[in-house]
Coordinates of C-alpha atoms in Angstrom, one line a residue:
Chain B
X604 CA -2.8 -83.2 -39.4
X605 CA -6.2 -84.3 -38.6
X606 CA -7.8 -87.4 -38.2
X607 CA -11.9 -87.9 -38.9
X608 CA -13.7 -91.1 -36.4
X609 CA -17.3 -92.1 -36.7
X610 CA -19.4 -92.1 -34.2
X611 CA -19.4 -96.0 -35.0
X612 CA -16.1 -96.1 -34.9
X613 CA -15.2 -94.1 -31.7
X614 CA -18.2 -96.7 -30.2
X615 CA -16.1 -99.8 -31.2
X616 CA -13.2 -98.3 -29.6
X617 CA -15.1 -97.9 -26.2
X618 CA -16.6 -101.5 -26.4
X619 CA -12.7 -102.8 -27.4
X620 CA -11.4 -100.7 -24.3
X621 CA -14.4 -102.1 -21.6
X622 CA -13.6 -105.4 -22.8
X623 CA -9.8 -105.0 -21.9
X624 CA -10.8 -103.9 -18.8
X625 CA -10.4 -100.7 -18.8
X626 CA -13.0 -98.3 -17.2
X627 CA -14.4 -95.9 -19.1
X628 CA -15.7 -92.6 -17.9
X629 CA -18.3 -91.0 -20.4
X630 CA -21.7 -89.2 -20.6
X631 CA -24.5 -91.7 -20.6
X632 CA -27.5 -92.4 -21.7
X633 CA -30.3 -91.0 -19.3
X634 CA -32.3 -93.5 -17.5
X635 CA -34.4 -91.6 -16.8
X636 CA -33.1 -88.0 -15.2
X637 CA -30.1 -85.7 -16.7
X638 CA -27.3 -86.7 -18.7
X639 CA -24.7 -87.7 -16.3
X640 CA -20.8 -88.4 -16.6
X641 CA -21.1 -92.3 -14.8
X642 CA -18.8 -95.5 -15.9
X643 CA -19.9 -97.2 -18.8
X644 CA -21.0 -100.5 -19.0
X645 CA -21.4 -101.0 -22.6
X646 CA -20.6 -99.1 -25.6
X647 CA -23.9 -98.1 -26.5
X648 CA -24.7 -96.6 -23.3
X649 CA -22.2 -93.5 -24.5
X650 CA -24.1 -90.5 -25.5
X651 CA -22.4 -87.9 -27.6
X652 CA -24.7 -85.3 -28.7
X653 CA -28.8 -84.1 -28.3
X654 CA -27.6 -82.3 -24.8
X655 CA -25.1 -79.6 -24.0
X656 CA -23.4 -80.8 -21.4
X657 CA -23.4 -83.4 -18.6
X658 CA -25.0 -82.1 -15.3
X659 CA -22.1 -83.5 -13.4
X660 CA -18.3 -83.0 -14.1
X661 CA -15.5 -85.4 -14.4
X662 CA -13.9 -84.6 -11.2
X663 CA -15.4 -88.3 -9.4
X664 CA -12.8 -90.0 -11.7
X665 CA -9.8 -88.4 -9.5
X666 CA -11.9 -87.8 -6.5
X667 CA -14.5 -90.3 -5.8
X668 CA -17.1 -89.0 -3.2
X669 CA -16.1 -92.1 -0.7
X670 CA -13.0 -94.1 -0.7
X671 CA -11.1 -96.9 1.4
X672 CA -7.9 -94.9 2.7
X673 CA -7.3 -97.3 5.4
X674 CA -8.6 -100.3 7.4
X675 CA -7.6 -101.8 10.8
X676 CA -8.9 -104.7 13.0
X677 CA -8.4 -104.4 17.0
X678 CA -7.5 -107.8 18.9
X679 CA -7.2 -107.7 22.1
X680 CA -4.5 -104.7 22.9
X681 CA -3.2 -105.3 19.2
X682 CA -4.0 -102.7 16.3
X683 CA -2.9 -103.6 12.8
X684 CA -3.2 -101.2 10.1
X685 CA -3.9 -102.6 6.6
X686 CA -3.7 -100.5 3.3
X687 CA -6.5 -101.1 0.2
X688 CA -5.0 -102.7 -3.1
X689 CA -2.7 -100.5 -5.0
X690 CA -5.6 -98.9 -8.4
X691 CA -4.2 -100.3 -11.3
X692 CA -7.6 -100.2 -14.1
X693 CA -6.4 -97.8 -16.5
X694 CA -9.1 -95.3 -17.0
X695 CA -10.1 -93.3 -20.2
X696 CA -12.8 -90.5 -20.1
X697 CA -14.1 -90.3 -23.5
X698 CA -16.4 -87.6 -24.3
X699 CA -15.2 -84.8 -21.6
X700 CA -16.0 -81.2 -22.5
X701 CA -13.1 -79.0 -22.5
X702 CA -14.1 -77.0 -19.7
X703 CA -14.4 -79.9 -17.5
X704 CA -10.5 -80.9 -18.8
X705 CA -8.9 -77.8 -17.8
X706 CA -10.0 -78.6 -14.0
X707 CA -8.0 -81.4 -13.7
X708 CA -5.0 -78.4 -13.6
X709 CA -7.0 -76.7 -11.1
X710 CA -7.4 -79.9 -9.4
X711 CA -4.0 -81.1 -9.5
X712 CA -2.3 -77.8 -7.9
X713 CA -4.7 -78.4 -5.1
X714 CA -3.7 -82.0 -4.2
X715 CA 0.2 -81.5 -4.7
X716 CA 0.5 -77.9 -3.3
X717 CA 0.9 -79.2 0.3
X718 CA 1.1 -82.8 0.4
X719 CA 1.4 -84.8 -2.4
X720 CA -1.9 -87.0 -2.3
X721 CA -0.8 -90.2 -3.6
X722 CA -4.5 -91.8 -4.1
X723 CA -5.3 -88.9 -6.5
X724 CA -2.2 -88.7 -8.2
X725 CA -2.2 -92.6 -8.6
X726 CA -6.0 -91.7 -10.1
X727 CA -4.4 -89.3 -12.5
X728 CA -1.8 -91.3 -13.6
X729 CA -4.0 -93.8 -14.7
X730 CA -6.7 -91.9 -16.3
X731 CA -6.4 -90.3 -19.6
X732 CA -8.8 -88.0 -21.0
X733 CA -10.2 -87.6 -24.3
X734 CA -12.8 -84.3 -25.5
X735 CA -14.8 -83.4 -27.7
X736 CA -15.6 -80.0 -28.9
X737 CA -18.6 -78.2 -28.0
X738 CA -21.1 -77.7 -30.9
X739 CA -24.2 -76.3 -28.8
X740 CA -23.8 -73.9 -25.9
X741 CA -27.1 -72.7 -23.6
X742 CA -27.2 -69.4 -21.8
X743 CA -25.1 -71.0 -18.8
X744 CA -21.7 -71.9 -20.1
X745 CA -19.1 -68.9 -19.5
X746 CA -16.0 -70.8 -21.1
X747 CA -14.9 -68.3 -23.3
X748 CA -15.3 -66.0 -20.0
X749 CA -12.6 -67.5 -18.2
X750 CA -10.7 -67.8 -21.6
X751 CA -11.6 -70.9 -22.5
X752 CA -13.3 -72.0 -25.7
X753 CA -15.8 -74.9 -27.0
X754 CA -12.6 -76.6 -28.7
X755 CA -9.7 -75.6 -27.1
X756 CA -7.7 -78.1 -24.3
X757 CA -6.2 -75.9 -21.7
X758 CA -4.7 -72.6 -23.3
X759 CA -5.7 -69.7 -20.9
X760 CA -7.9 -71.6 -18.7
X761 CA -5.8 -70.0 -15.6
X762 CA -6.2 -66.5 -17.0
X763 CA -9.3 -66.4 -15.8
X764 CA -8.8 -68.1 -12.6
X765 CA -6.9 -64.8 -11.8
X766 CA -9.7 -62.3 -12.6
X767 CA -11.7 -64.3 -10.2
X768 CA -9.3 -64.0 -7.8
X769 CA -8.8 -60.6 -8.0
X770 CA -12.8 -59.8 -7.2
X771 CA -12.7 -62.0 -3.9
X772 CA -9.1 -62.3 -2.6
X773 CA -10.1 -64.4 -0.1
X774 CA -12.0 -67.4 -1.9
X775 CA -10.8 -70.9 -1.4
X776 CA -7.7 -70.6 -3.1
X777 CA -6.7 -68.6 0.2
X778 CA -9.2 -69.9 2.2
X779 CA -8.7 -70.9 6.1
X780 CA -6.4 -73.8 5.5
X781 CA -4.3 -72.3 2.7
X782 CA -3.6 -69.5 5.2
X783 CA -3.1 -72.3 8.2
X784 CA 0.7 -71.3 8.9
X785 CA 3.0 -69.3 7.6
X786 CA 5.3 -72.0 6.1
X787 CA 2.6 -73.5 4.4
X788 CA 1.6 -70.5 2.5
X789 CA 5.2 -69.5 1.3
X790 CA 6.1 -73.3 0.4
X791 CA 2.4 -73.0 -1.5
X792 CA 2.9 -69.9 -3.0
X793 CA 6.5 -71.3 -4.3
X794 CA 4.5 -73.9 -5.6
X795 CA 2.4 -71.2 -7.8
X796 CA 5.4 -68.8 -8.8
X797 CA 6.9 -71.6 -11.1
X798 CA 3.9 -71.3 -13.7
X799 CA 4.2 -67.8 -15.5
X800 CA 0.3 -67.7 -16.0
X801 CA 0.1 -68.0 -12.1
X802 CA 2.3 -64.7 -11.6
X803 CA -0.3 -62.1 -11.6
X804 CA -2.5 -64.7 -8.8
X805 CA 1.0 -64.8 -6.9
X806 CA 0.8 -61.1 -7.0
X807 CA -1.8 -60.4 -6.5
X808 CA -2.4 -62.7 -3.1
X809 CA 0.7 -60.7 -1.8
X810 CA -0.5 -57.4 -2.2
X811 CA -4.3 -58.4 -0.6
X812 CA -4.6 -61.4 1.3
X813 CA -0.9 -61.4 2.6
X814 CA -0.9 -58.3 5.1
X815 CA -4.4 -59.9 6.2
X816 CA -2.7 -62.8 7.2
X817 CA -0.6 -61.4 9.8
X818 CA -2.9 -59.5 11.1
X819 CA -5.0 -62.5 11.7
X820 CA -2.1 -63.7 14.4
X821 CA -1.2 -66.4 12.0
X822 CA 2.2 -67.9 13.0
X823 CA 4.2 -65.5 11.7
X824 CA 7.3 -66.2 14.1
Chain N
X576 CA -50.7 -54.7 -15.0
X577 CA -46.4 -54.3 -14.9
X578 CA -46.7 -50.7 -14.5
X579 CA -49.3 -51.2 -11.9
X580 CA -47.2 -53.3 -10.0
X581 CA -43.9 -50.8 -9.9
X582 CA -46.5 -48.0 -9.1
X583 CA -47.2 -49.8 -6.0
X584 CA -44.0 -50.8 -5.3
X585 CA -42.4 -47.3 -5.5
X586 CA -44.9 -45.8 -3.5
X587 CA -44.6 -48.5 -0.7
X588 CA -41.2 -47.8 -0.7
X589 CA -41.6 -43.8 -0.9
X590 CA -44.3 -44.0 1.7
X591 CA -42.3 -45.9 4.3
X592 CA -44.5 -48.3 4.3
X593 CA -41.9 -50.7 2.9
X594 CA -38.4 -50.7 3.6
X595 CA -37.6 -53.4 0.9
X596 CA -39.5 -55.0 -2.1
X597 CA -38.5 -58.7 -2.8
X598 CA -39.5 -59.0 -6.6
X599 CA -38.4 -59.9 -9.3
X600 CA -36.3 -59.1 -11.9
X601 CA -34.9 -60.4 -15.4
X602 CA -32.1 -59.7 -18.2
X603 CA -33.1 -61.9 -20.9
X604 CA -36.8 -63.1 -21.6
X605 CA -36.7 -66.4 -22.6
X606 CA -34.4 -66.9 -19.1
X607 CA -35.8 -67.2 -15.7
X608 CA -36.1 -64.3 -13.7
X609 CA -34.0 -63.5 -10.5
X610 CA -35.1 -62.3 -7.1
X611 CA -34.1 -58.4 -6.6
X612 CA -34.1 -56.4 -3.6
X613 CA -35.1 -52.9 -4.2
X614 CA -34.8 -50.5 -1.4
X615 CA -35.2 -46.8 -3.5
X616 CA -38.3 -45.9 -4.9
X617 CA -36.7 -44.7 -8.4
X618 CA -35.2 -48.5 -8.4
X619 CA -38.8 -49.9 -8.7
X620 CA -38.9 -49.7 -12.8
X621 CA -36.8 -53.3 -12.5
X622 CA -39.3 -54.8 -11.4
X623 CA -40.8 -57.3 -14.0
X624 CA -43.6 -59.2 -13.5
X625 CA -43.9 -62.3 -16.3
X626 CA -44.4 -66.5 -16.7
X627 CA -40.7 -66.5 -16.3
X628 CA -41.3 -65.3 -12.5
X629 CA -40.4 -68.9 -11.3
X630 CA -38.8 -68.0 -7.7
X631 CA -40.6 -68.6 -4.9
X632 CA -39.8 -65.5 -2.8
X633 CA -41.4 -66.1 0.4
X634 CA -38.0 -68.2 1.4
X635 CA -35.8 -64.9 1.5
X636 CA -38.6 -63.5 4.6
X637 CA -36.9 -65.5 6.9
X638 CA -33.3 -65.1 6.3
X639 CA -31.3 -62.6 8.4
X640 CA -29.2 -60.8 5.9
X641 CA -32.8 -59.9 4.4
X642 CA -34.6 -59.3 7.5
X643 CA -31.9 -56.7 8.3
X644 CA -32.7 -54.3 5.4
X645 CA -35.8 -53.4 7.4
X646 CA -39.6 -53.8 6.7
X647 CA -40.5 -56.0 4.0
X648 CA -43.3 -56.5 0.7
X649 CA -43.1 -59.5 -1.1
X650 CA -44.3 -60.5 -4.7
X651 CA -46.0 -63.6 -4.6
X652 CA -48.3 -66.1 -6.9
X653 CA -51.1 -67.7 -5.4
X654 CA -48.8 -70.7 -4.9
X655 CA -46.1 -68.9 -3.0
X656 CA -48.7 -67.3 -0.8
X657 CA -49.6 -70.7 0.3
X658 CA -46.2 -71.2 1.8
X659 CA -46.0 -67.5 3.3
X660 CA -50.0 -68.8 5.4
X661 CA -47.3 -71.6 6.8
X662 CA -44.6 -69.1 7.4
X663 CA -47.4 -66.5 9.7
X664 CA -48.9 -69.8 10.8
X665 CA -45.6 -71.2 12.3
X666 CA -44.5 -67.6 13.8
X667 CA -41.8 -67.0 11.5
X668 CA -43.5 -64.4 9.6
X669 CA -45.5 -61.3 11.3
X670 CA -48.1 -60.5 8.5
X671 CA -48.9 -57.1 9.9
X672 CA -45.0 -56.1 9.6
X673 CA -45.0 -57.1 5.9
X674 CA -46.9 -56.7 2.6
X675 CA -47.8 -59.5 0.4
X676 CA -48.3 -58.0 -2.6
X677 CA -50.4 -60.6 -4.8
X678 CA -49.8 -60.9 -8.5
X679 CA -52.6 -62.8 -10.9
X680 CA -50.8 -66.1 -12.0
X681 CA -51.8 -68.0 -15.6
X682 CA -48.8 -70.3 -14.9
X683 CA -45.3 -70.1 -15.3
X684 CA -42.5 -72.1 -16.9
X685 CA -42.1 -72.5 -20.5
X686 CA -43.4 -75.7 -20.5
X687 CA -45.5 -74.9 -17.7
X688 CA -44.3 -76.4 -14.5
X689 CA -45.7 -79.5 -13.5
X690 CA -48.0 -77.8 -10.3
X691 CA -49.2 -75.7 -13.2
X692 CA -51.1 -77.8 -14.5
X693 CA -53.5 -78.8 -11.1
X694 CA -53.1 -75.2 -9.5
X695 CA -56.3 -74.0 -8.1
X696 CA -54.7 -70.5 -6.3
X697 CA -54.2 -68.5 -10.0
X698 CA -55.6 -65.8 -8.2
X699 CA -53.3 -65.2 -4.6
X700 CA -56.4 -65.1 -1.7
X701 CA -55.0 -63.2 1.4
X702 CA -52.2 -60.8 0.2
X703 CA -52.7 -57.2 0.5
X704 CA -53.2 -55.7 -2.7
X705 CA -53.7 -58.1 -5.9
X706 CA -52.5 -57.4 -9.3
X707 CA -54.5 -58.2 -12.3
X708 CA -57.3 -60.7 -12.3
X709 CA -57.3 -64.8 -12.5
X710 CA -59.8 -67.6 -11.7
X711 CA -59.2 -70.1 -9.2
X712 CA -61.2 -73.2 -10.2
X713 CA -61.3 -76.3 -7.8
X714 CA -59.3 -79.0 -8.8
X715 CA -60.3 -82.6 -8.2
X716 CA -57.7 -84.5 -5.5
X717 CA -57.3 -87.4 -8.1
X718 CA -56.0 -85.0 -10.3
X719 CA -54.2 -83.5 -7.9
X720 CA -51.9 -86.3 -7.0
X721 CA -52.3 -88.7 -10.3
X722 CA -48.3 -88.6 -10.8
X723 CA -48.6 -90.1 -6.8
X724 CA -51.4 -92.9 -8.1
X725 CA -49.6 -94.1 -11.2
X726 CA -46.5 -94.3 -9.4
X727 CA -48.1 -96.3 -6.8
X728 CA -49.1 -98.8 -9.4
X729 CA -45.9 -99.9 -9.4
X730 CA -44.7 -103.1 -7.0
X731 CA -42.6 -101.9 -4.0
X732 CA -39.4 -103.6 -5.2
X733 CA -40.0 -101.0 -8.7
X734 CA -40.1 -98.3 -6.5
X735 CA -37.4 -99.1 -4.4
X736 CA -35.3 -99.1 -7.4
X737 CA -36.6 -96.0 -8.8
X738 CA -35.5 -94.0 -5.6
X739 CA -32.1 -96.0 -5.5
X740 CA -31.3 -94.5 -9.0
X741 CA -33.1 -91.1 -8.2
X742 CA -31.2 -90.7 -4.9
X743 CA -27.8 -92.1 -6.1
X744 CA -26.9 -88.9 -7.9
X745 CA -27.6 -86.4 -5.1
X746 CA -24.7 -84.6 -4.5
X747 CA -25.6 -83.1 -1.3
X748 CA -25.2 -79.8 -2.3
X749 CA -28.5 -78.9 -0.1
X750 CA -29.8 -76.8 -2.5
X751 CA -33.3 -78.4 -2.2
X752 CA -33.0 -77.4 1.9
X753 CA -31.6 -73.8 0.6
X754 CA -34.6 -72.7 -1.9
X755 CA -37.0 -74.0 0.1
X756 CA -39.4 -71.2 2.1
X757 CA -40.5 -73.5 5.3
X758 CA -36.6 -74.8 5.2
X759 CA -36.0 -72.4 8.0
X760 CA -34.4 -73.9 11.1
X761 CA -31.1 -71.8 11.4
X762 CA -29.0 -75.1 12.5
X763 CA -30.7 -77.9 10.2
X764 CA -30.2 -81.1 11.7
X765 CA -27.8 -82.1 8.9
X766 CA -25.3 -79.9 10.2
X767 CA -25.4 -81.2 13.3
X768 CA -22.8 -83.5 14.2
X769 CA -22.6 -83.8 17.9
X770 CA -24.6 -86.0 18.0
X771 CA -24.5 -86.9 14.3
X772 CA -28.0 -88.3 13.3
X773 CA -27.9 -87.6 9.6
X774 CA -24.8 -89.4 7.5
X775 CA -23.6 -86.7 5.8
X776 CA -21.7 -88.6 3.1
X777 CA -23.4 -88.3 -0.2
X778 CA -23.2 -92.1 -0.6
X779 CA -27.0 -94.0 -1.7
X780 CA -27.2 -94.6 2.0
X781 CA -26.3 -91.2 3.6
X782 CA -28.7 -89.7 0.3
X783 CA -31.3 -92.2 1.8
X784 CA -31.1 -90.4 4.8
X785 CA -30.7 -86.5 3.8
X786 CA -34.0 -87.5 1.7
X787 CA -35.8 -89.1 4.0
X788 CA -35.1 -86.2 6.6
X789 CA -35.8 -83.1 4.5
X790 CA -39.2 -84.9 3.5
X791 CA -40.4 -86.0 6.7
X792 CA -39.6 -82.3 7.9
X793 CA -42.0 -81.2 5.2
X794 CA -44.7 -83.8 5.8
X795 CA -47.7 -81.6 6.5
X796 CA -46.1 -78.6 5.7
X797 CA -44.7 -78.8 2.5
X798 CA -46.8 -75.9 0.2
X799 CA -46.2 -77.3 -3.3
X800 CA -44.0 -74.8 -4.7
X801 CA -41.6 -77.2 -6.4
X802 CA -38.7 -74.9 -5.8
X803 CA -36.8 -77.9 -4.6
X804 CA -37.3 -79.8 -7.4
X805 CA -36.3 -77.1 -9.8
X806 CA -32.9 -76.0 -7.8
X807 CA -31.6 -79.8 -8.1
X808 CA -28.9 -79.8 -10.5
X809 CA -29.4 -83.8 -11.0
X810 CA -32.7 -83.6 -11.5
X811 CA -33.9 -85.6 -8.9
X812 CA -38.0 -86.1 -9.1
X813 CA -38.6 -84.9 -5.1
X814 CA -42.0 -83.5 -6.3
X815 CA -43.0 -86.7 -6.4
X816 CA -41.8 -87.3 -2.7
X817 CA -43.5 -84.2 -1.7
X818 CA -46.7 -84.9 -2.9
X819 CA -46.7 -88.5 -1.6
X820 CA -46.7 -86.7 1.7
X821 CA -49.7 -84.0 1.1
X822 CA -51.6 -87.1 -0.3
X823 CA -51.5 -88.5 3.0
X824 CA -52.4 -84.8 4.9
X825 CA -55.7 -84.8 2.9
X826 CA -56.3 -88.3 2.9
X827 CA -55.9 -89.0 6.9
X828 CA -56.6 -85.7 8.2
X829 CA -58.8 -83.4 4.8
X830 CA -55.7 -81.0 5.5
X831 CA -54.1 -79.1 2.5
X832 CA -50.9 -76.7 3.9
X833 CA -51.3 -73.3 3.0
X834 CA -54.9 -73.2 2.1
X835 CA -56.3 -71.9 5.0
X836 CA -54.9 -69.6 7.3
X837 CA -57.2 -70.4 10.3
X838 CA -56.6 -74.3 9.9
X839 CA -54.9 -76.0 12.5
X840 CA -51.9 -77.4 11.4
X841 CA -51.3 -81.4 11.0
X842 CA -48.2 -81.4 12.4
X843 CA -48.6 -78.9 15.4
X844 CA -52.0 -79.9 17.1
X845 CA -53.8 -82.7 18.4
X846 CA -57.4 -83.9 19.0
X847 CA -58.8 -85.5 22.0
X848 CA -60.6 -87.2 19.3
X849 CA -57.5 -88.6 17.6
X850 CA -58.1 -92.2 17.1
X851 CA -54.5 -93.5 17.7
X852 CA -54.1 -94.1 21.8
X853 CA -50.6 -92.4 22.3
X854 CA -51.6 -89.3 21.2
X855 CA -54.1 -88.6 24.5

């Protein structure tokens, strides 16, 4: 089954959700400079076509740049900690290109392999995304490289995440703090084995980056 | 005037009197071309010479990973040259243990890049052998900096907003420090963090302050290439800050950087004559 919405339409939509205070995530209108991914104020600052793609990615809506973790007020000898309000805006991203969706996968592996980060999953949680197909492509998108394509949501998106790992071994998927201790790489790779697209990176981080590791004097009591 | 330039190239290279030829080179003709690194003579037919030759290859002289392939010749337009004059100026380059080999420049970019458009060093004037023939015509300085002059029109509080919305989507990916040829301090001083002078976060202050930085550091020196302003992936106009800064070296002091190799640089010397009191 599919389902047709107007531009017009999809517009009212995004002006109903701002109004309900939801925040919504979207490519906007340039004022001047790129087209950029920013929160919308208004409906009719959404842009959806006349560019190829946004010269930022959606990543800021589940990882802002800066963030209150924490706060605490000294008196005298005295420290009290105090913790920012729980999020609870629902977000939407509306407009996403697929390629920027099938991070958030990425992106989630990476803040739940080791410790489960509670402000980004709270983000996730809260934030749901909505794409639209690519109809124009310029000589600098690669999706269908990495075996992803301008419509398609996540299928085989991690495929190519393995081919890239297999040319450099030692990129930041297995970078200095993946490889801090041996306990954190086993309980990370663990963490990997359960998804059968992530086999062949599980295997092939054992037969190259592993004997490197203890070599390096990692702890490998 | 291509094969002209590969002949040269191949027999610097076969000669020994280069080791490597920074050039240029290019899959796909309506794309920019990419800097190449050839080091065989027989490897010299890459080379392409074309208005897609954006790169400013001076800025790969002064990196170690390039230095260490030997003896080098560069490609350059009469604009790059100007920051390679900086470069032997400020003792980073040694002229006589390079070759700047000159290539004739109608403009690049399709559309033309904005320094296209006042450029009045078509034709390079100090390399060591020049390829092809252009005319450098004398440009008036209000031309030069009109984009400076109708920005200035604007009231303070306009222009404060204009660089609040420019500067609030730098991601601090340093590319602008990267590209740059006279961005050459091993340890920028956004790195340093003991003490920690430059806020690092990519927040509108800490932007405010990477910006301010990386132009002041340029004041004076800054040749014009625009590779800065090209490498930003938000777009960020820092042209126009460049240019606000060479409008005041010609204005205070009739200094242009990269024009003239004898010059004494702004930034870098001092007059008993100077009319400010601290300087004497």
């Amino acid at each position: 089954m599919s389902e047709i919405i107007s531009q017009e339409k999809l517009r009212r939509l995004v002006g109903e959700w701002i109004s309900a205070g939801k925040r919504v995530y979207g490519p906007r209108r340039p004022k001047p400079g790129p087209v950029l991914y920013a929160w919308l104020k208004a409906a009719d600052e959404l842009l959806l076509d006349g560019y190829v793609r946004p010269a930022n990615s959606i990543k800021e809506v589940v990882f802002p740049r800066h963030e209150v973790l924490y706060s605490y007020r000294l008196e005298g000898k005295k420290i009290s900690m105090g913790e920012p309000e729980p999020l609870s805006a629902e977000r939407i991203v509306v407009g996403a290109r697929p390629c920027d969706a099938a991070s958030l996968t990425i992106l989630d592996h990476v803040f739940n392999w080791d410790y489960k980060d509670s402000f980004y999953n709270r983000r996730r949680e809260l934030t749901t995304v909505i794409t639209v197909a690519c109809s124009r492509h310029d000589a600098h998108c690669f999706c269908t490289s990495v075996g992803l394509a301008p419509d398609a949501v996540l299928a085989g998106y991690l495929a190519g995440v393995v081919e890239r790992f297999r040319e450099s071994p030692l990129d930041s998927m297995t970078g200095p703090v993946a490889r801090r201790d041996r306990a954190s790489v086993e309980a990370n790779l663990a963490a990997l084995a359960g998804e059968p697209r992530l086999t062949a990176l599980y295997q092939a981080f054992l037969s190259s980056a592993w004997p490197d590791f203890e070599k390096d004097g990692g702890d490998s009591a | 005037m291509l094969e002209e330039l590969r002949q040269t190239c191949r027999a610097l290279l076969a000669d020994g009197k280069a080791d490597v030829v920074i050039g240029y080179a290019q899959d796909d003709p309506a794309m920019p071309a990419y800097p190449v690194f050839v080091t065989r003579p027989e490897d010299a037919d890459r080379l392409v010479w074309n208005e897609m030759c954006l790169p400013n290859l001076v800025a790969y002289l002064t990196r170690p990973e390039i230095k260490a392939l030997g003896k080098p010749a560069v490609v350059v337009k009469g604009c790059d040259e100007r920051a390679l004059v900086v470069l032997a100026r400020e003792g980073q380059v040694d002229r006589g243990e390079m070759v700047a080999i000159g290539v004739a420049c109608d403009g690049v970019g399709k559309p033309r890049e904005a320094k296209c458009s006042i450029c009045d060093v078509h034709q390079p004037r100090y390399a060591d052998v020049v390829m092809g023939q252009a005319k450098n015509e004398p440009v008036d300085a209000a031309a030069r900096y009109a984009e400076v002059e109708e920005f200035l029109k604007k009231t303070p509080v306009e222009r404060m907003a204009f660089w609040r919305e420019e500067l609030s989507r730098c991601v601090k990916c340093y590319a602008c420090r990267q590209v740059c040829p006279l961005c050459y301090c091993t340890r920028c001083i956004a790195d340093k963090n003991q003490p920690q002078c430059i806020d690092t976060s990519a927040t509108l202050k800490g932007n405010f302050a990477w910006h301010l930085t990386r132009a002041f550091h340029l004041a004076g020196r800054c040749a014009g290439c625009d590779e800065c302003t090209r490498a930003c992936p938000v777009g960020i106009n820092l042209r126009l800050l460049n240019l606000t800064l060479a409008r005041s070296a010609e204005a205070q002091f009739g200094y242009r950087s990269g024009m003239d190799p004898e010059a004494k640089p702004v930034v870098g010397s001092y007059s008993l004559q100077d009319k400010e009191e601290f300087i004497r």
